[in-house]
Coordinates of N, CA and C in Angstrom, one line a residue:
X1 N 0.8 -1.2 0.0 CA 0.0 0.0 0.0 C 0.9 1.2 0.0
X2 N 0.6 2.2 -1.1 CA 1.2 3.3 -0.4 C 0.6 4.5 0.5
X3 N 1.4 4.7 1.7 CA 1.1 5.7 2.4 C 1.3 6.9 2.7
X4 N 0.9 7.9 2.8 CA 1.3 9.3 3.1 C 1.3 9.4 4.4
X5 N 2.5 9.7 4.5 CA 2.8 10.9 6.1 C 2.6 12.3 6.3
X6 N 2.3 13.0 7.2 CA 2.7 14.5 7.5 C 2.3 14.7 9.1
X7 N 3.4 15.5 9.9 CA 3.6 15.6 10.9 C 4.0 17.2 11.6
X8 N 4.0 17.5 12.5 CA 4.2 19.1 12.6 C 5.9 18.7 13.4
X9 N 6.3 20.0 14.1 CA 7.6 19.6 14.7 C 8.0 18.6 15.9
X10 N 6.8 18.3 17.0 CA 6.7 17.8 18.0 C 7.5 15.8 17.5
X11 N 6.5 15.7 16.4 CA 6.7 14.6 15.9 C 7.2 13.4 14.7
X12 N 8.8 14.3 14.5 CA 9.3 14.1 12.8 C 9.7 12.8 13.5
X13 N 10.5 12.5 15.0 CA 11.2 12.0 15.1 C 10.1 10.2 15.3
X14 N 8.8 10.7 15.6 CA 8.0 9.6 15.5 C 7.7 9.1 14.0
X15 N 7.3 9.9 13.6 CA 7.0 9.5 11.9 C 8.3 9.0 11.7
X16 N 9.4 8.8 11.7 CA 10.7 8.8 11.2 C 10.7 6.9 11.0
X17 N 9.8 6.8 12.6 CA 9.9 5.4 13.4 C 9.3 4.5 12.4
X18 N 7.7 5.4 12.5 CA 6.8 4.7 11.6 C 7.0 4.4 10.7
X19 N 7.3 5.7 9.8 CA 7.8 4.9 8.3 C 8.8 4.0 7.8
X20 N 9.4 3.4 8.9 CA 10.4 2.5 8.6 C 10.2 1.1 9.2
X21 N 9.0 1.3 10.0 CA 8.3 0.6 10.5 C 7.4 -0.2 9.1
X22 N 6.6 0.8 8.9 CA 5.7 0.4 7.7 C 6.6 -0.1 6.5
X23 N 7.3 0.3 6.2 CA 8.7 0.1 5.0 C 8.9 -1.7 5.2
X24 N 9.5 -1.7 6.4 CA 9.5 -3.1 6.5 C 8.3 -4.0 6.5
X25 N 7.4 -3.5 6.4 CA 6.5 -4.5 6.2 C 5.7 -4.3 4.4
X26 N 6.8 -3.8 3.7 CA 6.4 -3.8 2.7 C 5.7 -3.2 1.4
X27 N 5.4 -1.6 2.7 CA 4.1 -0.6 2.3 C 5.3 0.5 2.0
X28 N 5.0 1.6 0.6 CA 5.5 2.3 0.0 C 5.2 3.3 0.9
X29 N 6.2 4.2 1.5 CA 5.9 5.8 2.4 C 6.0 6.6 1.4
X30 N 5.5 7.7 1.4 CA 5.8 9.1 0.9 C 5.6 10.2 1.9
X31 N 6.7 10.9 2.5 CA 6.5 11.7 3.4 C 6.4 13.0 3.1
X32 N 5.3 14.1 3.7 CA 5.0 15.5 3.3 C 5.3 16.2 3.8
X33 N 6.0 15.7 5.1 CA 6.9 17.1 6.1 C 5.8 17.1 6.9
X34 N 6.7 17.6 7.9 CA 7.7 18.1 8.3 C 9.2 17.2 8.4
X35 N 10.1 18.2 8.2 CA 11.2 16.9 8.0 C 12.1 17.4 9.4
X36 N 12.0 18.8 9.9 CA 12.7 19.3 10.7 C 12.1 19.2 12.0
X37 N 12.7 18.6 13.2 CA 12.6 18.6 14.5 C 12.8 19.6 15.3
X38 N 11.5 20.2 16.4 CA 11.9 21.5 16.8 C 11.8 22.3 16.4
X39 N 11.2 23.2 15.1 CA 11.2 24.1 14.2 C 9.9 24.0 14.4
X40 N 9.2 24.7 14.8 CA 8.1 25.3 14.9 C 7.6 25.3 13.1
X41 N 6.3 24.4 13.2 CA 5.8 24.5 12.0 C 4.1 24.8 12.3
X42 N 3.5 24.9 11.9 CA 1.6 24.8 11.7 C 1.0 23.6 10.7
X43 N 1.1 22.5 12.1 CA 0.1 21.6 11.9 C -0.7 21.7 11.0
X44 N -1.7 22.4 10.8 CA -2.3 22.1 9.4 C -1.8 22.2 8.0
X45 N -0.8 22.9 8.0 CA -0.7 22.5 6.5 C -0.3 21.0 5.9
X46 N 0.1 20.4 6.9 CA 0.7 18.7 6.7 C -0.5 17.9 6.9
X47 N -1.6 18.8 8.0 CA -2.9 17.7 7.5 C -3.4 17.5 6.0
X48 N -3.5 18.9 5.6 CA -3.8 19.3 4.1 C -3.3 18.3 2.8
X49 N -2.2 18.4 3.0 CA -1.4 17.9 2.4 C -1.4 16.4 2.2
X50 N -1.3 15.6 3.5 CA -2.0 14.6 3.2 C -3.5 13.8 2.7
X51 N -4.5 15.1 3.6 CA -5.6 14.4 2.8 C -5.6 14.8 1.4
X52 N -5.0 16.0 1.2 CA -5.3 16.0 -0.4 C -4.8 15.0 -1.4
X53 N -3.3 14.2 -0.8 CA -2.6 13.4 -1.5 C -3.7 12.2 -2.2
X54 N -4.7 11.7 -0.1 CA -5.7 10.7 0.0 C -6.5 11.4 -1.0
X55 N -7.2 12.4 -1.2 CA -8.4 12.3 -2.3 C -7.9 12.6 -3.3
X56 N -6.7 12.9 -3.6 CA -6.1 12.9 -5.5 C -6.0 10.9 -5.9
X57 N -5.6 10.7 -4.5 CA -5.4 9.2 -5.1 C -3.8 9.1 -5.5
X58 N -2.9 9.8 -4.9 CA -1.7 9.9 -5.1 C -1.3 8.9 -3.9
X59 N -2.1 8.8 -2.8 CA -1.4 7.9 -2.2 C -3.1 7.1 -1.9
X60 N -2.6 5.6 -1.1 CA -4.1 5.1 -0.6 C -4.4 5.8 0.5
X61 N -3.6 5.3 1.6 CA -4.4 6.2 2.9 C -3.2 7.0 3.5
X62 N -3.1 7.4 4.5 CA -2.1 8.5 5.5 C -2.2 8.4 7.2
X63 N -0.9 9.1 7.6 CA -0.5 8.7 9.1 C -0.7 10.2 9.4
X64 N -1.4 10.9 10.1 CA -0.7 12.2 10.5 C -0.5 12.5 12.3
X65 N 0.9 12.7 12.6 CA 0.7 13.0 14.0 C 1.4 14.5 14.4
X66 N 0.6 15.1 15.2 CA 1.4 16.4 15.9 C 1.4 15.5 17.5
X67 N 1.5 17.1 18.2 CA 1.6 16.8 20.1 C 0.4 15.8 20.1
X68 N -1.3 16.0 19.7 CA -2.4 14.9 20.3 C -2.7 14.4 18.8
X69 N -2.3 14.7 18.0 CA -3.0 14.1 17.2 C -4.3 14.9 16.2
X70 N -4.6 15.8 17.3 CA -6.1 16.4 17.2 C -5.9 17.7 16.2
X71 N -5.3 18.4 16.1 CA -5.4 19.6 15.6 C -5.3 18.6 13.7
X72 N -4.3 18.1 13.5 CA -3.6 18.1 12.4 C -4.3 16.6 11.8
X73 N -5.8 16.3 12.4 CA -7.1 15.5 12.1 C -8.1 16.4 11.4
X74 N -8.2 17.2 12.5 CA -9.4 18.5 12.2 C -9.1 19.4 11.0
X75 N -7.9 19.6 10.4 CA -7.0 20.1 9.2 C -8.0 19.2 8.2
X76 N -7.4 18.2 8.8 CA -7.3 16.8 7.2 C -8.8 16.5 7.0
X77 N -9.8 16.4 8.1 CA -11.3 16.7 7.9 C -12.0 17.4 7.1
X78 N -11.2 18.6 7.0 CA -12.0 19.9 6.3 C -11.8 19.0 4.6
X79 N -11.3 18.3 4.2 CA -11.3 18.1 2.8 C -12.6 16.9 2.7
X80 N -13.3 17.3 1.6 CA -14.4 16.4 1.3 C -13.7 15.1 0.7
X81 N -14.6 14.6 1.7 CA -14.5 12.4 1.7 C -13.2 11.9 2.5
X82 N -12.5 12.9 3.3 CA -11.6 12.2 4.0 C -11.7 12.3 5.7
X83 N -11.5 10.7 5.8 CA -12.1 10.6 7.4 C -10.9 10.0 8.4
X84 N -10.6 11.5 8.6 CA -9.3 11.1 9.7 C -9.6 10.9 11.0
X85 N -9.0 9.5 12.1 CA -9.4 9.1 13.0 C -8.1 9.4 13.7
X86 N -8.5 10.3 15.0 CA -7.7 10.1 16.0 C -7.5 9.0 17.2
X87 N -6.9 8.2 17.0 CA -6.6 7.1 17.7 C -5.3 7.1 18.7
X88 N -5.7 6.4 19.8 CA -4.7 6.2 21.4 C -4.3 4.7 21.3
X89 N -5.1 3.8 20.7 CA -5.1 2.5 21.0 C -5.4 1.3 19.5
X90 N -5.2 0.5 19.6 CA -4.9 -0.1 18.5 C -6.5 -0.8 18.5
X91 N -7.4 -1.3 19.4 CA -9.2 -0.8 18.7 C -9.5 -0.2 18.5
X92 N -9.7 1.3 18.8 CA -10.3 2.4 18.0 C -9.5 2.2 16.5
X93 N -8.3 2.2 16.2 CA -7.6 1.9 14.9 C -8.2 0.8 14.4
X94 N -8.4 0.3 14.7 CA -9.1 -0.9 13.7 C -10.6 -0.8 13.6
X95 N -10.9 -0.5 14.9 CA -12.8 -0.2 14.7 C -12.8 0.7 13.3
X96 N -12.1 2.2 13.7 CA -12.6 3.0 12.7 C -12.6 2.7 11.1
X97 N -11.8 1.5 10.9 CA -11.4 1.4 9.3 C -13.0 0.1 9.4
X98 N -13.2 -0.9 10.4 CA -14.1 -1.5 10.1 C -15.5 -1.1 10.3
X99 N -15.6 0.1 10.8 CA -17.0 0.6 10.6 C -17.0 1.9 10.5
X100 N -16.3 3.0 10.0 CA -16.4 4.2 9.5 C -15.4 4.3 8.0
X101 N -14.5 3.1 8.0 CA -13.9 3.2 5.9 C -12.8 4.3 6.3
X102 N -12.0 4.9 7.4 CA -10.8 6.1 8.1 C -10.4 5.5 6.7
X103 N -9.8 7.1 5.9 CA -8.5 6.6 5.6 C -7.1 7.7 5.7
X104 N -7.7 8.1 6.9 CA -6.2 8.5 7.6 C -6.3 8.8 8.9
X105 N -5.3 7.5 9.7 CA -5.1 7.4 11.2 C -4.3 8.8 11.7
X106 N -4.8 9.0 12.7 CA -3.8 10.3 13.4 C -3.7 10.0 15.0
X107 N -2.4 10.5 15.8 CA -2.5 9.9 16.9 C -1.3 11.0 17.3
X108 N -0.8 11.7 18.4 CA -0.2 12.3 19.3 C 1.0 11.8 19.7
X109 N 2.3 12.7 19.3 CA 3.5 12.0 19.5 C 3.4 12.3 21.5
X110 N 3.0 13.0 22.0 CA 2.7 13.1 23.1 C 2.3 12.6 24.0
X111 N 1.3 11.9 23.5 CA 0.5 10.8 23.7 C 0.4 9.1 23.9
X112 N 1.5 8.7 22.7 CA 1.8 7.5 22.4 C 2.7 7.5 22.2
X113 N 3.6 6.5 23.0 CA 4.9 6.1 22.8 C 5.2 5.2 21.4
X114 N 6.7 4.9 21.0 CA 6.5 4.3 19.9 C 6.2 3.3 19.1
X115 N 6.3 2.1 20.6 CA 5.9 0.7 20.2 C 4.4 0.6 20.1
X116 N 3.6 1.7 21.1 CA 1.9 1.6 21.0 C 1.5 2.0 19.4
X117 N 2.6 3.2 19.0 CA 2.0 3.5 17.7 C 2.0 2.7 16.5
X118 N 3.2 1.7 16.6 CA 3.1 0.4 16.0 C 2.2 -0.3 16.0
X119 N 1.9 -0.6 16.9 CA 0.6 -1.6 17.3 C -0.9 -1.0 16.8
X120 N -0.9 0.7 17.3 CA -1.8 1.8 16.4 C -1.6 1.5 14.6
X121 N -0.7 2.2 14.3 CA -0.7 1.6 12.7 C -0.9 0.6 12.1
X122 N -0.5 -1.0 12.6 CA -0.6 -1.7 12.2 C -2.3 -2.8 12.4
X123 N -2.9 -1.8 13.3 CA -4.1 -2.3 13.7 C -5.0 -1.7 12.7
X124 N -4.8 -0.5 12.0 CA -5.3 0.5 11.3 C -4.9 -0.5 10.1
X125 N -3.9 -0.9 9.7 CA -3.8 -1.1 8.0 C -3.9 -2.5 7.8
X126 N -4.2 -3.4 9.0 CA -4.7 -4.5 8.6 C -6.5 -4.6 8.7
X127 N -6.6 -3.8 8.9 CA -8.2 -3.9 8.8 C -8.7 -3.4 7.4
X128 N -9.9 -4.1 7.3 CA -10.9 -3.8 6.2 C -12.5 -3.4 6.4
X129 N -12.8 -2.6 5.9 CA -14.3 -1.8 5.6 C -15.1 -3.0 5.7
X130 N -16.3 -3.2 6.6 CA -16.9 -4.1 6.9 C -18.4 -3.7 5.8
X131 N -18.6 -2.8 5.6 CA -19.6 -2.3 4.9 C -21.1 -2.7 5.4
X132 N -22.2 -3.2 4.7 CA -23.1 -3.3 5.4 C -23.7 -2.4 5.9
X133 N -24.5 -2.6 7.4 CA -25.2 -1.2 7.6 C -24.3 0.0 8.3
X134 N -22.7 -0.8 8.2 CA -21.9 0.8 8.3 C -21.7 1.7 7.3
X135 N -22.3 1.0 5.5 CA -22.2 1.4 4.2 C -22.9 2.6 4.5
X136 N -24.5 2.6 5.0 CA -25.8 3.3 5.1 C -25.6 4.6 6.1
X137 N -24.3 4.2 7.0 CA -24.0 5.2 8.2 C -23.4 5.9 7.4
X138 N -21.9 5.7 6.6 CA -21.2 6.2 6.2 C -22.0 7.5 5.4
X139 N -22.7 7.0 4.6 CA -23.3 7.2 3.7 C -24.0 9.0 4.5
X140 N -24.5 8.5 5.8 CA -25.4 9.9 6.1 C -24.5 10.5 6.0
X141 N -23.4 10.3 6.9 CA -22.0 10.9 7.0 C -21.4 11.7 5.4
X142 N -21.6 11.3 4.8 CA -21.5 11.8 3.3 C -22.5 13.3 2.9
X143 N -23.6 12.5 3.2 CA -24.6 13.2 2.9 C -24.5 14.8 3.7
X144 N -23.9 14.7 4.7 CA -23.7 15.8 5.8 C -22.9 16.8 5.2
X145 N -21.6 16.2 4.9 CA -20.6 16.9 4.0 C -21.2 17.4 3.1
X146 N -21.6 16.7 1.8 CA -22.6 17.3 0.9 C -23.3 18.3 0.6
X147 N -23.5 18.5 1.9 CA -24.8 19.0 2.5 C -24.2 20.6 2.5
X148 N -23.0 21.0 3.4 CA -22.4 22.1 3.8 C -21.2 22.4 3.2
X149 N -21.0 21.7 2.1 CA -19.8 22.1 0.9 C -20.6 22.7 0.3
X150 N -21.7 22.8 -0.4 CA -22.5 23.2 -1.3 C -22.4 24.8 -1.0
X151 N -22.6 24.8 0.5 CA -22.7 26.9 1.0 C -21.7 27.5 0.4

């Protein structure tokens, strides 16, 4: 699979982990920055960046971590059809892909140390969309966006 990265300054040195992490197991990284540690950057633009890679189709899905996770989710949200999940634990990472279709995990270098976020990512990319009556959820969930891009 390939995956997109982007990270603010809190957390190059975690993404660094991840992607080498994911590497060995065979999944193509492409990373969007931040590449500098300590350098004060703004979170959102590396959420951006990634979801937009996820809805061009330049990559399949994406990792994004700042300090929680949260800001640089709420970034990658704003783009229509991309559903970033902030995740602490390696169930919510797998729930969210089997009944909401995430396709981009986010999680807090702050927050999670780096063997949890292994266990986080890899709980995320081995799961699959259960579909069903989470198709019909999704779906409202669609509809909502829809709904308020249009303004």
């Amino acid at each position: 699979m390939k995956i997109g990265f982007g990270c603010d300054h809190t957390a190059v040195e975690l993404k660094n982990i991840i992607i080498e992490h994911l590497k060995g197991k065979g999944h193509e990284c492409v990373d969007y920055g931040t590449t500098v540690p300590g350098v004060s950057v703004n979170y959102a633009e590396y959420g951006l960046k990634v979801a937009e890679a996820v809805k061009s189709g330049e990559v399949e899905k994406g990792v994004l971590i700042c300090g929680t996770g949260v800001g640089i989710s709420l970034a990658a949200n704003k783009v229509p059809g991309i559903r970033a999940c902030v995740c602490s634990e390696p169930y919510t990472a797998r729930l969210t892909v089997l009944h909401n279709n995430a396709n981009i995990i986010a999680f807090g270098a702050r927050v999670v140390g780096s063997e949890l976020a292994k266990m986080i990512v890899d709980s995320f990319f081995e799961a699959e969309f259960e579909g069903g009556r989470h198709a019909q959820r999704l779906a409202t969930i669609t509809g909502i966006e829809e709904k308020y891009s249009k303004k």
